[in-house]
Structures are given as structure tokens and as C-alpha cells.
GROMACS .gro file of C-alpha atoms in nm:
model
  261
    1MET     CA    1   9.915  24.357  -0.434
    2GLU     CA    2   9.886  24.536  -0.768
    3GLN     CA    3  10.053  24.359  -1.057
    4LEU     CA    4  10.287  24.600  -1.236
    5GLN     CA    5  10.370  24.566  -1.604
    6PRO     CA    6  10.725  24.425  -1.615
    7ASP     CA    7  11.000  24.608  -1.806
    8ALA     CA    8  10.763  24.896  -1.873
    9VAL     CA    9  10.809  25.264  -1.789
   10THR     CA   10  10.571  25.541  -1.689
   11VAL     CA   11  10.691  25.901  -1.707
   12LEU     CA   12  10.577  26.123  -1.417
   13MET     CA   13  10.580  26.501  -1.459
   14GLY     CA   14  10.463  26.733  -1.183
   15VAL     CA   15  10.308  27.067  -1.280
   16SER     CA   16  10.125  27.355  -1.115
   17THR     CA   17   9.888  27.630  -1.225
   18THR     CA   18  10.189  27.858  -1.280
   19THR     CA   19  10.376  27.618  -1.511
   20PRO     CA   20  10.390  27.771  -1.861
   21ALA     CA   21  10.184  27.562  -2.101
   22ASP     CA   22  10.450  27.579  -2.373
   23LEU     CA   23  10.705  27.410  -2.146
   24ILE     CA   24  10.462  27.125  -2.078
   25SER     CA   25  10.394  27.088  -2.451
   26THR     CA   26  10.766  27.089  -2.537
   27THR     CA   27  10.839  26.808  -2.293
   28LEU     CA   28  10.540  26.600  -2.405
   29ALA     CA   29  10.640  26.638  -2.771
   30SER     CA   30  10.994  26.523  -2.694
   31LEU     CA   31  10.868  26.219  -2.504
   32ALA     CA   32  10.685  26.110  -2.818
   33LYS     CA   33  11.027  26.067  -2.984
   34GLN     CA   34  11.169  25.820  -2.732
   35SER     CA   35  11.320  25.506  -2.884
   36LEU     CA   36  11.155  25.318  -2.596
   37ARG     CA   37  10.801  25.447  -2.581
   38PRO     CA   38  10.670  25.499  -2.227
   39THR     CA   39  10.356  25.305  -2.143
   40ARG     CA   40  10.203  25.612  -1.980
   41ILE     CA   41  10.289  25.980  -1.937
   42ILE     CA   42  10.130  26.119  -1.623
   43VAL     CA   43  10.089  26.495  -1.598
   44ALA     CA   44  10.034  26.541  -1.225
   45ALA     CA   45   9.891  26.879  -1.123
   46ASP     CA   46   9.841  27.012  -0.772
   47ALA     CA   47   9.527  27.204  -0.883
   48ARG     CA   48   9.307  27.237  -1.189
   49LEU     CA   49   9.497  27.382  -1.483
   50HIS     CA   50   9.371  27.634  -1.739
   51PRO     CA   51   9.070  27.490  -1.928
   52THR     CA   52   9.249  27.514  -2.263
   53LEU     CA   53   9.544  27.313  -2.133
   54GLU     CA   54   9.314  27.063  -1.962
   55LYS     CA   55   9.133  27.013  -2.292
   56GLN     CA   56   9.464  26.935  -2.463
   57LEU     CA   57   9.570  26.691  -2.190
   58THR     CA   58   9.240  26.502  -2.208
   59SER     CA   59   9.197  26.506  -2.586
   60PRO     CA   60   9.185  26.190  -2.800
   61GLU     CA   61   9.534  26.276  -2.927
   62ALA     CA   62   9.665  26.288  -2.570
   63HIS     CA   63   9.496  25.956  -2.495
   64ASP     CA   64   9.667  25.801  -2.797
   65MET     CA   65  10.003  25.922  -2.657
   66GLY     CA   66   9.926  25.753  -2.325
   67ILE     CA   67   9.886  26.081  -2.138
   68ILE     CA   68   9.699  26.069  -1.808
   69TYR     CA   69   9.608  26.399  -1.639
   70THR     CA   70   9.570  26.386  -1.260
   71VAL     CA   71   9.476  26.656  -1.009
   72ALA     CA   72   9.563  26.637  -0.639
   73ASP     CA   73   9.316  26.720  -0.364
   74GLU     CA   74   9.561  26.962  -0.202
   75PRO     CA   75   9.833  27.199  -0.325
   76GLY     CA   76  10.203  27.131  -0.335
   77PRO     CA   77  10.451  26.921  -0.536
   78ALA     CA   78  10.434  26.617  -0.306
   79ALA     CA   79  10.055  26.595  -0.329
   80ALA     CA   80  10.065  26.629  -0.708
   81LEU     CA   81  10.338  26.369  -0.755
   82ASP     CA   82  10.187  26.121  -0.510
   83THR     CA   83   9.850  26.143  -0.685
   84GLY     CA   84  10.026  26.074  -1.013
   85LEU     CA   85  10.230  25.790  -0.865
   86ALA     CA   86   9.907  25.619  -0.758
   87HIS     CA   87   9.818  25.582  -1.128
   88VAL     CA   88  10.146  25.415  -1.226
   89ASP     CA   89  10.102  25.049  -1.327
   90THR     CA   90  10.452  24.981  -1.461
   91GLU     CA   91  10.764  24.836  -1.300
   92TYR     CA   92  10.955  25.161  -1.346
   93THR     CA   93  10.873  25.528  -1.297
   94ALA     CA   94  11.077  25.795  -1.474
   95ARG     CA   95  11.066  26.155  -1.353
   96ILE     CA   96  11.091  26.458  -1.574
   97ASN     CA   97  11.025  26.827  -1.518
   98PRO     CA   98  10.829  27.057  -1.750
   99GLY     CA   99  11.055  27.225  -2.002
  100ASP     CA  100  11.318  26.952  -1.987
  101ILE     CA  101  11.385  26.740  -2.294
  102PRO     CA  102  11.492  26.377  -2.269
  103HIS     CA  103  11.756  26.238  -2.503
  104PRO     CA  104  11.573  26.014  -2.755
  105ASP     CA  105  11.740  25.708  -2.599
  106ARG     CA  106  11.710  25.812  -2.233
  107LEU     CA  107  11.443  25.565  -2.121
  108ARG     CA  108  11.596  25.276  -2.313
  109ARG     CA  109  11.945  25.338  -2.176
  110GLN     CA  110  11.820  25.370  -1.821
  111LEU     CA  111  11.615  25.052  -1.848
  112ASP     CA  112  11.918  24.870  -1.990
  113THR     CA  113  12.117  24.979  -1.683
  114PHE     CA  114  11.851  24.840  -1.450
  115HIS     CA  115  11.893  24.507  -1.627
  116GLN     CA  116  12.271  24.516  -1.594
  117ARG     CA  117  12.334  24.664  -1.249
  118ARG     CA  118  12.196  24.643  -0.898
  119VAL     CA  119  12.017  24.978  -0.876
  120ASP     CA  120  11.684  25.116  -0.750
  121ILE     CA  121  11.723  25.488  -0.830
  122LEU     CA  122  11.908  25.585  -1.147
  123GLY     CA  123  11.988  25.942  -1.248
  124THR     CA  124  12.190  26.085  -1.536
  125ALA     CA  125  12.406  26.383  -1.619
  126VAL     CA  126  12.229  26.674  -1.789
  127MET     CA  127  12.302  26.914  -2.072
  128GLU     CA  128  12.204  27.268  -1.976
  129LEU     CA  129  11.979  27.470  -2.205
  130ASP     CA  130  11.944  27.847  -2.210
  131ARG     CA  131  11.730  28.089  -2.408
  132THR     CA  132  11.975  28.094  -2.700
  133THR     CA  133  11.924  27.724  -2.773
  134ASP     CA  134  11.653  27.607  -3.012
  135ALA     CA  135  11.493  27.325  -2.815
  136THR     CA  136  11.199  27.247  -3.040
  137ASP     CA  137  11.344  26.916  -3.157
  138PRO     CA  138  11.555  26.684  -2.939
  139VAL     CA  139  11.725  26.535  -3.245
  140SER     CA  140  11.856  26.880  -3.343
  141LEU     CA  141  12.020  26.911  -3.000
  142LEU     CA  142  12.234  26.598  -3.036
  143GLY     CA  143  12.530  26.784  -3.184
  144ALA     CA  144  12.492  27.104  -2.983
  145ASP     CA  145  12.788  27.227  -2.777
  146LEU     CA  146  12.629  27.264  -2.433
  147SER     CA  147  12.748  27.273  -2.075
  148VAL     CA  148  12.720  26.936  -1.901
  149ARG     CA  149  12.640  26.889  -1.534
  150THR     CA  150  12.735  26.554  -1.385
  151MET     CA  151  12.658  26.376  -1.059
  152PRO     CA  152  12.860  26.116  -0.865
  153SER     CA  153  12.822  25.780  -1.037
  154SER     CA  154  12.866  25.540  -0.743
  155HIS     CA  155  12.620  25.475  -0.462
  156ASN     CA  156  12.867  25.575  -0.191
  157GLU     CA  157  12.954  25.908  -0.351
  158ALA     CA  158  12.597  25.991  -0.455
  159THR     CA  159  12.471  25.943  -0.097
  160ARG     CA  160  12.764  26.114   0.072
  161HIS     CA  161  12.589  26.448   0.129
  162LEU     CA  162  12.221  26.360   0.161
  163GLY     CA  163  12.179  26.633   0.422
  164SER     CA  164  12.261  26.904   0.170
  165ARG     CA  165  12.178  26.775  -0.177
  166SER     CA  166  11.976  26.522  -0.372
  167PRO     CA  167  12.163  26.205  -0.474
  168VAL     CA  168  12.035  26.250  -0.831
  169ILE     CA  169  11.917  26.537  -1.048
  170ASP     CA  170  11.549  26.479  -0.979
  171GLY     CA  171  11.416  26.531  -1.332
  172THR     CA  172  11.655  26.265  -1.466
  173ALA     CA  173  11.563  25.986  -1.224
  174MET     CA  174  11.415  25.647  -1.303
  175ALA     CA  175  11.320  25.430  -1.006
  176ARG     CA  176  11.152  25.104  -0.922
  177THR     CA  177  10.784  25.182  -0.863
  178THR     CA  178  10.745  24.924  -0.586
  179THR     CA  179  11.044  25.065  -0.399
  180MET     CA  180  10.899  25.416  -0.426
  181ARG     CA  181  10.567  25.301  -0.283
  182ASP     CA  182  10.724  25.084  -0.013
  183ALA     CA  183  10.905  25.396   0.113
  184GLY     CA  184  10.574  25.579   0.146
  185GLY     CA  185  10.560  25.759  -0.187
  186TYR     CA  186  10.563  26.137  -0.202
  187ARG     CA  187  10.458  26.286   0.129
  188GLY     CA  188  10.644  26.611   0.197
  189GLY     CA  189  10.956  26.811   0.138
  190GLY     CA  190  10.795  27.103  -0.045
  191HIS     CA  191  10.992  27.174  -0.362
  192GLU     CA  192  11.233  26.900  -0.247
  193ALA     CA  193  10.964  26.631  -0.254
  194ASP     CA  194  11.178  26.405  -0.474
  195ARG     CA  195  11.479  26.431  -0.244
  196ASP     CA  196  11.261  26.353   0.057
  197LEU     CA  197  11.146  26.032  -0.115
  198TRP     CA  198  11.497  25.934  -0.228
  199VAL     CA  199  11.621  25.969   0.131
  200ARG     CA  200  11.350  25.735   0.260
  201MET     CA  201  11.420  25.484  -0.015
  202ILE     CA  202  11.794  25.490   0.054
  203GLY     CA  203  11.732  25.459   0.427
  204ALA     CA  204  11.537  25.141   0.352
  205GLY     CA  205  11.828  24.997   0.153
  206ALA     CA  206  11.772  25.127  -0.201
  207ARG     CA  207  12.080  25.157  -0.423
  208VAL     CA  208  12.141  25.471  -0.627
  209ARG     CA  209  12.365  25.541  -0.924
  210ASN     CA  210  12.411  25.816  -1.182
  211LEU     CA  211  12.501  25.760  -1.545
  212PRO     CA  212  12.785  25.991  -1.657
  213THR     CA  213  12.621  26.027  -1.998
  214PRO     CA  214  12.396  26.335  -2.024
  215LEU     CA  215  12.053  26.200  -2.118
  216THR     CA  216  11.835  26.500  -2.038
  217TRP     CA  217  11.850  26.858  -2.160
  218GLN     CA  218  11.755  27.077  -1.865
  219ARG     CA  219  11.637  27.437  -1.866
  220ILE     CA  220  11.856  27.661  -1.652
  221ASP     CA  221  11.724  28.012  -1.717
  222ILE     CA  222  11.353  27.971  -1.787
  223ALA     CA  223  11.125  27.970  -1.485
  224THR     CA  224  10.874  27.684  -1.473
  225GLY     CA  225  10.684  27.873  -1.203
  226PRO     CA  226  10.752  28.112  -0.916
  227ALA     CA  227  11.070  28.042  -0.722
  228PRO     CA  228  11.016  27.906  -0.369
  229SER     CA  229  11.020  28.175  -0.103
  230ARG     CA  230  11.287  28.176   0.165
  231ALA     CA  231  11.028  28.040   0.409
  232ASP     CA  232  10.937  27.761   0.165
  233ARG     CA  233  11.303  27.670   0.119
  234ARG     CA  234  11.356  27.656   0.493
  235ALA     CA  235  11.045  27.443   0.540
  236ALA     CA  236  11.158  27.203   0.267
  237SER     CA  237  11.504  27.171   0.420
  238ARG     CA  238  11.353  27.113   0.763
  239SER     CA  239  11.125  26.842   0.622
  240VAL     CA  240  11.420  26.661   0.462
  241ARG     CA  241  11.622  26.690   0.784
  242ASP     CA  242  11.330  26.538   0.973
  243THR     CA  243  11.323  26.252   0.722
  244LEU     CA  244  11.697  26.195   0.767
  245ASP     CA  245  11.647  26.181   1.144
  246GLU     CA  246  11.346  25.951   1.106
  247GLN     CA  247  11.553  25.710   0.899
  248GLY     CA  248  11.839  25.725   1.147
  249ILE     CA  249  12.064  25.865   0.875
  250PRO     CA  250  12.347  26.094   0.991
  251ARG     CA  251  12.326  26.424   0.807
  252LYS     CA  252  12.698  26.397   0.734
  253GLY     CA  253  12.904  26.096   0.644
  254PHE     CA  254  12.605  25.878   0.551
  255TRP     CA  255  12.818  25.703   0.286
  256ARG     CA  256  13.022  25.542   0.563
  257ARG     CA  257  12.709  25.381   0.703
  258LEU     CA  258  12.638  25.217   0.369
  259PHE     CA  259  12.995  25.139   0.266
  260GLY     CA  260  13.012  24.788   0.136
  261ARG     CA  261  12.641  24.722   0.172
   0.00000   0.00000   0.00000
């Protein structure tokens, strides 16, 4: 069994050939300002990116930042993220999406919560960014008056509607790497690949919580790529439903099954 670095965090960001390069760069620059520096930052692509961007991601400067660029053998978010997950050698894996900006203390605060509470998947609230907000520097955003989106904080409430929503805002999640792998890693779900994995982890007994504090600024009106087609959305929902059935999880009222666990 691979020995993971204890109390260390790898950031995992999935991208595609349609992800704007400036959004990737913005997120990477903000990660460099974390009060708890991630051991690695994995940029996980589902196909080869533009040569100019690949050159940046494999440059000596990127290496010094701990950036690892991975390319999956097949298209799709699950393939990209699972290829990236295979390169994680730390106890914790933190997800982020291109264009999103983590609060400077996000990783440290999440890791502190893992030390204090029984939790396997930990999300946070988000502050929502639009085109009118200057997002070039996360420190400059600290005093901004932005809309906040929260998620249920307790395990029971967060898992109450697994059939219709993710228990966490995916780009805010930090999870135990071993628990992610024990559940099978990323394997399907289309654009809901994270939710598909969370469902399998929860079905195996993982505990989930959400911090009420917004620790990620999330883009809400800038496309990070083409929107999933109706057929893709249906296929993703069907894949998650199949996972719920596979785990023996009722699509409604799942919180009752886990009450008091």
C-alpha cells in the first residue's frame, strides 16, 4: 500500500481543451497565496491542451510551484480526475475548479477541521463572483460585498437529497485520499463525476460536513467550457442514479438510513 504524506494536501483541478487558459492561470496564481501551501497542484486534463499552455504547466516555474500536469487516455471529467488522483501522494485531496479562487486560508482551515471533527468529505460555502468583480488578487476580495451560497453543515442534512444534488459544492471539497480510492476513485457521472464519487464514499460510511464560512470565490457567469448538452445531463443523472442503486441508497430519505451512525 502506498504511503501517503500525513497532514499534507494536494489540490486537484480538472480541465479540458475548452477551458480558457486565463481561468486556469488565475486559479493557479491564487493557490500560490495559500497560508498552507499545497504539496502538489495537479492540473488534470482529459486531452492534450494547447502547446503554449502545456509549456507553461511544465515549465521550471510550474515545477517550483509543485504543479503536475496529467493527461487522461480518454475524454471526460471522470477520466481526467481519476488520472490526476492516481498522482496524489498526500493524505488529503482538495478539489478546485478553473476560474475559482480559494480564500488564502482555505486549505489550512479545512485541514484544521479534519483534525477536530470526524469527517471524510469537507465542503465550504462559496462567495459568488461575476464579471464586475476584479478577481486578480484573492486578498483584494476579502472585503468585497458578494453573494454567499451555503450548504447544509451536518452530515444528515448534507446527505438528505443525494438523488438530486451533491452533498458539497464540488470545487470546495477536501477529502481523505485513501477514502476516495477505496470507493473506486473517479469512474463515471459525466459532469457530475464528483457527486458520483461522493455517493460511493458515503455509501461506504464516509462522513460529510460543510463549513458555513465561505472559503472559495466561485465564478457564476463565466463559462469554463461548453455547457453539457441535455443528453449529457441525462446521462450524468442516470449514472448517479445507478450508483445510488448500486450502493443500496434510497434516492429519497437517505439521511434516515444514516441517522445516528
